[in-house]
Tab-separated table of C-alpha atoms in Angstrom:
chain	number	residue	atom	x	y	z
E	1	UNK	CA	-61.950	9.166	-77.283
E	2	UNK	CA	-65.910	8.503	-77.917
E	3	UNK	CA	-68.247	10.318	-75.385
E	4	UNK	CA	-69.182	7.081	-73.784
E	5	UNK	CA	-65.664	6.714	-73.158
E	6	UNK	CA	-65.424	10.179	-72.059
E	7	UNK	CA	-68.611	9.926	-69.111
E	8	UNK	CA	-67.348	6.371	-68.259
E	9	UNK	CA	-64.251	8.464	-67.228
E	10	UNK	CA	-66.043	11.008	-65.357
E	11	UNK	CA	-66.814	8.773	-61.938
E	12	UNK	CA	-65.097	6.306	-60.506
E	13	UNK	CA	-66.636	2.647	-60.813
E	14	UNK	CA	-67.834	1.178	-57.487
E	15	UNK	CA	-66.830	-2.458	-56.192
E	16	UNK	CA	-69.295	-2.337	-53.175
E	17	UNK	CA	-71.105	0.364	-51.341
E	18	UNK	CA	-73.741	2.795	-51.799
E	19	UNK	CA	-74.642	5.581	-54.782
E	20	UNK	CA	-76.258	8.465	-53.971
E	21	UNK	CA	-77.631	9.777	-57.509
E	22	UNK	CA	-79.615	13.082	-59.295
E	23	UNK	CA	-78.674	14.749	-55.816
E	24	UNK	CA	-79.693	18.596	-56.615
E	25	UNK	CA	-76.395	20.646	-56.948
E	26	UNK	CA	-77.179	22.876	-54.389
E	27	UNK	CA	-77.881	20.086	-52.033
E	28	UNK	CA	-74.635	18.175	-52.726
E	29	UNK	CA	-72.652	19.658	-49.584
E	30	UNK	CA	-75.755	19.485	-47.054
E	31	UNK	CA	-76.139	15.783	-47.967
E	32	UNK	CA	-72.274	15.436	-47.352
E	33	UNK	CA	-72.248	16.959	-44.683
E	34	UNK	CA	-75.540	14.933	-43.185
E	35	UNK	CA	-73.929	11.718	-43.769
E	36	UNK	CA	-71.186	13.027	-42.070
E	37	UNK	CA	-68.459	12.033	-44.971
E	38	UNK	CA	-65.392	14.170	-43.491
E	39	UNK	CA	-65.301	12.166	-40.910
E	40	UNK	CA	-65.153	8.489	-42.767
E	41	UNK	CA	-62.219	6.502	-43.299
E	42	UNK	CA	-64.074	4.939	-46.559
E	43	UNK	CA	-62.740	5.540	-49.850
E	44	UNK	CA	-65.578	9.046	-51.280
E	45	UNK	CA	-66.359	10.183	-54.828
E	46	UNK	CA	-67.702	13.377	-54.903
E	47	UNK	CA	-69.409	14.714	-58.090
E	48	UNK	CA	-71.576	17.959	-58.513
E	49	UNK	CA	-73.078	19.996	-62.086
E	50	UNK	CA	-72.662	17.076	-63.328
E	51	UNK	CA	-74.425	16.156	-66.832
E	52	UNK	CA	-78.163	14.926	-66.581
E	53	UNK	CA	-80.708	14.021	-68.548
E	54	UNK	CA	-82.968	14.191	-66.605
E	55	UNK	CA	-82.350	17.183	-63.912
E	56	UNK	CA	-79.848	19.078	-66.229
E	57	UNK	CA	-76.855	18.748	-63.634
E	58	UNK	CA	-77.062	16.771	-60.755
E	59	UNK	CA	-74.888	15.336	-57.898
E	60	UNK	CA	-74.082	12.162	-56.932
E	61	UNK	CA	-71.950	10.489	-53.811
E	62	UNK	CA	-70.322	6.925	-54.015
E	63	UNK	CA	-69.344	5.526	-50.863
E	64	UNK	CA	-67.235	2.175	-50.891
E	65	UNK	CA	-68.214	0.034	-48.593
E	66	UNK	CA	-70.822	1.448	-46.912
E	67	UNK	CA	-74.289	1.088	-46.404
E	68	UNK	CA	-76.968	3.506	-45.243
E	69	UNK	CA	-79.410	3.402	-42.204
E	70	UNK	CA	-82.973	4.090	-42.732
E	71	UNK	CA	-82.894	7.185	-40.218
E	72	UNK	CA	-79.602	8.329	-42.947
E	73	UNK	CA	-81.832	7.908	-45.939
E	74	UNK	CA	-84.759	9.411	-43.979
E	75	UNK	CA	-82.688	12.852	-43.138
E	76	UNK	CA	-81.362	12.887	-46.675
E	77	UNK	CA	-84.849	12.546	-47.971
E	78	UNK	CA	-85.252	16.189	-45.614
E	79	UNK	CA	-83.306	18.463	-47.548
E	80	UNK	CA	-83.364	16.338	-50.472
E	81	UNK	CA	-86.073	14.239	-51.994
E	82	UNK	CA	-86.166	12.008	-54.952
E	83	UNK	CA	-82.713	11.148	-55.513
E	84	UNK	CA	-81.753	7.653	-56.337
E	85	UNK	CA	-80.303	5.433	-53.878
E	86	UNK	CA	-77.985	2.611	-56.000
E	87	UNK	CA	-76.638	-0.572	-53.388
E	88	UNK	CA	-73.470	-1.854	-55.320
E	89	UNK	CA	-72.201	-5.459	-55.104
E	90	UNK	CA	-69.537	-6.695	-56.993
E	91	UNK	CA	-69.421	-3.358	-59.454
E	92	UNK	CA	-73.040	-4.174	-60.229
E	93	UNK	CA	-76.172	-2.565	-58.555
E	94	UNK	CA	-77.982	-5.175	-56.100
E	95	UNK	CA	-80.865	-2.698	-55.152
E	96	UNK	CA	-82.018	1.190	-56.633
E	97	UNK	CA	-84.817	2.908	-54.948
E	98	UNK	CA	-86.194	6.364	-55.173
E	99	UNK	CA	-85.942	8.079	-51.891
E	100	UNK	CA	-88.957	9.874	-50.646
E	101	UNK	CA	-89.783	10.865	-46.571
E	102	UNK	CA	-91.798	7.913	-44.605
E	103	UNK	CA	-95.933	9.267	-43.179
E	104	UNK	CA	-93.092	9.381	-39.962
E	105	UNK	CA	-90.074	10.711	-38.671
E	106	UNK	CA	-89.172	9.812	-35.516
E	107	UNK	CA	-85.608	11.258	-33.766
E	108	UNK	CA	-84.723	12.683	-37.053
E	109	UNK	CA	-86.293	16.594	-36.483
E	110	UNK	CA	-86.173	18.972	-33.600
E	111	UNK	CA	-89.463	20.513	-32.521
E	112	UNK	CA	-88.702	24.261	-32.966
E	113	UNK	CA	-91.549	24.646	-30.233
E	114	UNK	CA	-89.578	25.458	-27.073
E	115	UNK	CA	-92.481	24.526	-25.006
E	116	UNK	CA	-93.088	21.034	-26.646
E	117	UNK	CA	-92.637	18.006	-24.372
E	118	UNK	CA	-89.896	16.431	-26.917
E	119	UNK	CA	-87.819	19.540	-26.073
E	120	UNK	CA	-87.675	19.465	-22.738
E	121	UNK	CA	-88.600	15.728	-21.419
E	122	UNK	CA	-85.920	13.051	-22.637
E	123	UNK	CA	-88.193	11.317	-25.426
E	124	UNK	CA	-87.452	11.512	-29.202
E	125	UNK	CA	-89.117	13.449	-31.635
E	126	UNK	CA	-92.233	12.163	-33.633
E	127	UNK	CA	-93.285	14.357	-36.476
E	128	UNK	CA	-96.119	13.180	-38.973
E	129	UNK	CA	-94.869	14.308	-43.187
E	130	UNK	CA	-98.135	15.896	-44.683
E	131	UNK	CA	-96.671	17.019	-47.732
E	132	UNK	CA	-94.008	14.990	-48.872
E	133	UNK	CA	-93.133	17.004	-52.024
E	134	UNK	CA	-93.044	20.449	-50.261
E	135	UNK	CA	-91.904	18.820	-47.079
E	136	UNK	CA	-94.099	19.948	-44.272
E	137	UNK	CA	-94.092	18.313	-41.238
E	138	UNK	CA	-96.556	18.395	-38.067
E	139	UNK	CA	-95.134	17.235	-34.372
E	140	UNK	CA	-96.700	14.812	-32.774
E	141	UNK	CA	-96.918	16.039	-28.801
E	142	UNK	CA	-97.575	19.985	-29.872
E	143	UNK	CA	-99.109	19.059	-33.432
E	144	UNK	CA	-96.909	22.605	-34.587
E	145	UNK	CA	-96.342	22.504	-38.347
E	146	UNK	CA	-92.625	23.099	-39.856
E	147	UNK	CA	-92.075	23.769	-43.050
E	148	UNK	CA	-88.772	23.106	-45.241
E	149	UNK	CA	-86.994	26.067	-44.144
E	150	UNK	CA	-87.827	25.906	-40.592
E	151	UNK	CA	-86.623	22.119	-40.525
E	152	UNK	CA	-83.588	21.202	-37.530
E	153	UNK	CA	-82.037	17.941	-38.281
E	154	UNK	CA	-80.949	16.630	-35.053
């Protein structure tokens, strides 16, 4: 069997739904688990170490017939930016963008400031991103600064 044959083998094509791709291995599960897959009746391939040029291994999550929200993207862009985000019509990809976090996050992040309003007034959370790469984000109402460790995902 020739290698081409061989990676062809290694994930399932995809007649229509969404691609989540060059997911970091140690991500794989909290993205999962974001999207809240164990709970969908959808038909889910699940790959992780996977080969990659690019990363080394990767992960990578095809959902059939399914089609994410921006606020889904947005809290998989949290606790894992820059993967690749393939929309798949008819086996062929309709749409591929690099996800990376919006300048705002609104209803996405809990304040971990018990005193801020957002905690204890019913209004969503509104946190400015000033550093998308090391994801650090500042709340609107307090203006408290989280970094990537520190981030709730509500």
């Amino acid at each position: 069997m020739s290698e081409k044959k061989k990676k062809e083998l290694m994930v399932a094509a995809l007649e229509n739904g969404t691609a989540i791709d060059h997911i970091p291995p140690e991500r794989l599960f909290q993205v999962a688990a974001l999207l809240g897959l164990d709970r969908m009746n959808h038909p889910i391939t699940i790959g992780n170490n996977l080969i990659s040029k690019k990363m080394g291994s990767k992960g990578v999550i095809k959902v059939a017939d399914v089609f994410l929200a921006e606020d889904e993207i947005n809290r998989i862009a949290l606790v894992a930016p820059n993967v690749i985000l393939n929309i798949i019509r008819d086996y062929g990809v309709v749409e591929k963008k690099s996800i990376s976090l919006p300048k705002e996050l609104i209803g996405i992040v809990k304040c971990n400031n018990p005193k801020c309003i957002s905690n204890n007034e019913p209004m969503p959370s509104r946190f400015e991103v000033i550093d998308r790469e090391n994801v650090t984000l500042k709340c609107h109402y307090c203006e408290r600064k989280i970094g990537k460790e520190d981030v709730l995902i509500v």
